[in-house]
Coordinates of C-alpha atoms in Angstrom, one line a residue:
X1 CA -6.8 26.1 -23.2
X2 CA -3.8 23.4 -23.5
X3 CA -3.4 23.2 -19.8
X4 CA -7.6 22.6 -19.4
X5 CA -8.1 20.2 -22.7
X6 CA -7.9 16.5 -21.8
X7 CA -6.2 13.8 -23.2
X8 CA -8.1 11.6 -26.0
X9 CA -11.0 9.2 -24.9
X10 CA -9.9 10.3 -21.2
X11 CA -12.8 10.2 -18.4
X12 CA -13.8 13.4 -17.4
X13 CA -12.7 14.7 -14.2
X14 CA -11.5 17.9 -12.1
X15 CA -8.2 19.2 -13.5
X16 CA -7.1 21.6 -11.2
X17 CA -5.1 24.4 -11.6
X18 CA -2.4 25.4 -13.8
X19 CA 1.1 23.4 -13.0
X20 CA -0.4 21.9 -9.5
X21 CA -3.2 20.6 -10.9
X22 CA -5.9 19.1 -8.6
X23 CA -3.4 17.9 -6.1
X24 CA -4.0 20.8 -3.6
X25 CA -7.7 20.0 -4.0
X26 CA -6.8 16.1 -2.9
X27 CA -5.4 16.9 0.7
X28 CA -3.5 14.8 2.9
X29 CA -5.7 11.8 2.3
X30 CA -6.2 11.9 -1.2
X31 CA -8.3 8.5 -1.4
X32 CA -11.4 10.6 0.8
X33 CA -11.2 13.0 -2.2
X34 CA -10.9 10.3 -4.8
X35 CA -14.2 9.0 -3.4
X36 CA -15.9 12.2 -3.1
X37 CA -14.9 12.9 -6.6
X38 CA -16.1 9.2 -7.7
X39 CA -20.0 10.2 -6.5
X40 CA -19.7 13.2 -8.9
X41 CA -17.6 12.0 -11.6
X42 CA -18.2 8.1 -11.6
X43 CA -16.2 5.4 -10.2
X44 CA -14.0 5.4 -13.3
X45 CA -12.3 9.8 -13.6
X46 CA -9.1 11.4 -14.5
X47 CA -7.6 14.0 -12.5
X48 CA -4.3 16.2 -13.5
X49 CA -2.3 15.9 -10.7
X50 CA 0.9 18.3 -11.6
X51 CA 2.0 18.0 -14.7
X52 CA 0.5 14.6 -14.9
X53 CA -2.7 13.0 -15.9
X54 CA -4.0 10.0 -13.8
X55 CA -6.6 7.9 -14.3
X56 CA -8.4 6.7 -11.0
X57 CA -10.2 3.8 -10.7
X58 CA -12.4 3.8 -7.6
X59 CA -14.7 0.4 -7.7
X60 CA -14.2 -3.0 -6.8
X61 CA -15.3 -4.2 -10.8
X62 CA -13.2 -1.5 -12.4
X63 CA -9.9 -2.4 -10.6
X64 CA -11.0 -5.9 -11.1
X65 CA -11.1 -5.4 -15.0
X66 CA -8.4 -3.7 -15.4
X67 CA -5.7 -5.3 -13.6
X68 CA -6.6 -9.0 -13.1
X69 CA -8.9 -9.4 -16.6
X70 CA -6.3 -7.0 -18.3
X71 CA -3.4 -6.9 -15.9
X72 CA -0.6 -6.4 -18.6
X73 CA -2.2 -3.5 -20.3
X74 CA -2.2 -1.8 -17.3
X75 CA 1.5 -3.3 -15.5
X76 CA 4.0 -0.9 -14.7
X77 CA 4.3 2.4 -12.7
X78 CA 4.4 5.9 -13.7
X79 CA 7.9 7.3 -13.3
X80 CA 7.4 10.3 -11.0
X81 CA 10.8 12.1 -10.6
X82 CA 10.5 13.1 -7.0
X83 CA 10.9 9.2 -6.3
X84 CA 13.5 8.7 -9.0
X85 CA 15.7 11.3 -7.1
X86 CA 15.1 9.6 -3.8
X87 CA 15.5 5.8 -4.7
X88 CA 18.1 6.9 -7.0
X89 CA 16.8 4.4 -9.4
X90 CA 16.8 1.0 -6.8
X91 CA 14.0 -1.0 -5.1
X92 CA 10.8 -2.7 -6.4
X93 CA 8.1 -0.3 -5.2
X94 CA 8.2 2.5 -8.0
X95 CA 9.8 0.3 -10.6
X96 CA 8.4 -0.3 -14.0
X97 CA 7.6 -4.0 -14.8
X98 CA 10.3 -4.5 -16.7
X99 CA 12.8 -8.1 -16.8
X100 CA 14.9 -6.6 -13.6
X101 CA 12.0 -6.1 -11.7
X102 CA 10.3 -9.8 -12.7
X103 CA 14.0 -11.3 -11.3
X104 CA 13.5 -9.2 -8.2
X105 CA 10.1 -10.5 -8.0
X106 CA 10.5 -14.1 -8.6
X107 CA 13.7 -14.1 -6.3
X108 CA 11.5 -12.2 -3.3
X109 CA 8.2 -14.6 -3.9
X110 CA 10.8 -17.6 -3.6
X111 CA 12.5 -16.6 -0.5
X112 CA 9.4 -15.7 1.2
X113 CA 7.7 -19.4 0.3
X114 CA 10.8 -20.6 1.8
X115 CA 10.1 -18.6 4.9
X116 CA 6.3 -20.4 4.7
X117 CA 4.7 -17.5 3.7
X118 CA 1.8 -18.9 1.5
X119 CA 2.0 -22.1 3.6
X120 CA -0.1 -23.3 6.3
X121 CA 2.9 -23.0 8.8
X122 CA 2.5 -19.5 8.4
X123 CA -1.2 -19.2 9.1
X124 CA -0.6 -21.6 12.3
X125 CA 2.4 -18.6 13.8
X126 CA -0.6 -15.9 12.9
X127 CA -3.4 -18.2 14.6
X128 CA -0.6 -18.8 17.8
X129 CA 0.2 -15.0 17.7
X130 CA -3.4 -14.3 18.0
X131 CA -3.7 -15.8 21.4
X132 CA -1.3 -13.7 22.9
X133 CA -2.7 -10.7 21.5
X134 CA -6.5 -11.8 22.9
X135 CA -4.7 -12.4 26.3
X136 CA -3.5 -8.6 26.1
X137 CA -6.2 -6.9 24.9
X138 CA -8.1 -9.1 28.1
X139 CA -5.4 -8.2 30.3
X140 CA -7.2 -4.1 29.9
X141 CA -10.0 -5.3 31.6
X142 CA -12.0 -3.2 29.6
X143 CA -10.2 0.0 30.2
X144 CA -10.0 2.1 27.1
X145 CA -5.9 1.7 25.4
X146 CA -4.6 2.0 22.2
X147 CA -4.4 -0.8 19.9
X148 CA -1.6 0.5 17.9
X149 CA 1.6 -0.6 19.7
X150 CA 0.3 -4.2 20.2
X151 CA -0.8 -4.8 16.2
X152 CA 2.7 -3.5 15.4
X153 CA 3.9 -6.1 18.4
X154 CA 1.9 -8.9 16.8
X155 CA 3.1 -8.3 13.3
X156 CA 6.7 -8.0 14.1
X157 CA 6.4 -11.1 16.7
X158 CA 5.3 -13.1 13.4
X159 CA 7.7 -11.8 11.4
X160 CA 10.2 -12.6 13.9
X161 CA 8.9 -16.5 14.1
X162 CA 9.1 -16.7 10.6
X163 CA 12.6 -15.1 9.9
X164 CA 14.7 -16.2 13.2
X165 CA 12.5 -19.1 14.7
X166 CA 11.1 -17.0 18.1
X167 CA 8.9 -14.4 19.0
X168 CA 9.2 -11.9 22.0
X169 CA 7.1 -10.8 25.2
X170 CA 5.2 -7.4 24.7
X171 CA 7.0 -6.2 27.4
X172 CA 10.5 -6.9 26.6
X173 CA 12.0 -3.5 26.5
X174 CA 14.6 -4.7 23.8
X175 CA 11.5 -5.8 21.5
X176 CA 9.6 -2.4 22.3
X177 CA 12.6 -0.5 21.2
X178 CA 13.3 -2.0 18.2
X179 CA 9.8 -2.2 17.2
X180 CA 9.7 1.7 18.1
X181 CA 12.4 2.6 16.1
X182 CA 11.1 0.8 13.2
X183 CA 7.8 2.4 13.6

């Protein structure tokens, strides 16, 4: 009965079974299972996942309300011990919005402006990226390929132009490699 009965004024919603809750039931790609669940639940359910009980919001006006027309009621992050143990406490990701994390953030949001990110500089390296992305997708002449490999090219090619000032043919082996081994 404890493990079944939900939380006060919670949404209704699967809850599983004992200790694992509905996390077995989510699968690898939980957010196909969130929106299954939405269409019999609503967009706005709760679901014990583990010991824990989450609400999920799963429409644009529900995350809309609740994190831009409420966003401090709802700032923070659960603290989930599996990525305590492995982050050992640093980083910004799975931190709780607390006055560490709002210096992290303030000092990340000003670096990056610095970098022109926010800035029309930085749309005009996307827009010039672009090009050389159409020429290579041309390039196929309409043979099938995988897209993949040249996004990840294109992405790191910006970053590159925004952090050291150049960006790097798609077929420099160097670049492949290091874009490889970051994938």
């Amino acid at each position: 009965w404890f493990w079944y009965r939900r939380p006060v004024n919670f949404p209704p919603g699967p809850r599983g079974i004992p200790v694992l809750g509905a996390a077995p039931f989510a699968g690898v790609c939980a957010f196909k299972s969130f929106l299954k669940w939405s269409k019999q639940y609503g967009p706005i359910f709760s679901a014990r996942m583990g010991s824990d009980d989450w609400v999920i919001l799963n429409d644009y006006e529900s995350i809309y309300q609740a994190f831009v027309k409420r966003g401090q009621l709802f700032s923070g992050r659960p603290q989930i011990e599996v990525f305590r143990m492995f982050s050992e406490g640093l980083g910004v990701v799975f931190r709780d919005d607390g006055a560490e994390w709002r210096t992290q953030r303030k000092f990340g949001l000003q670096t990056l402006k610095g970098f022109g990110v926010g800035k029309r500089s930085m749309e005009e390296r996307i827009n010039e990226e672009l090009t050389y992305v159409v020429q290579s997708i041309e390039s196929q002449n309409q043979k099938p390929f995988s897209i993949k490999d040249l996004l990840s090219f294109a992405t790191s090619n910006v970053i590159c132009s925004v952090i050291m000032g150049c960006r790097y043919e798609y077929d420099d082996e160097n670049f492949k490699r290091c874009v490889q081994a970051i994938d």
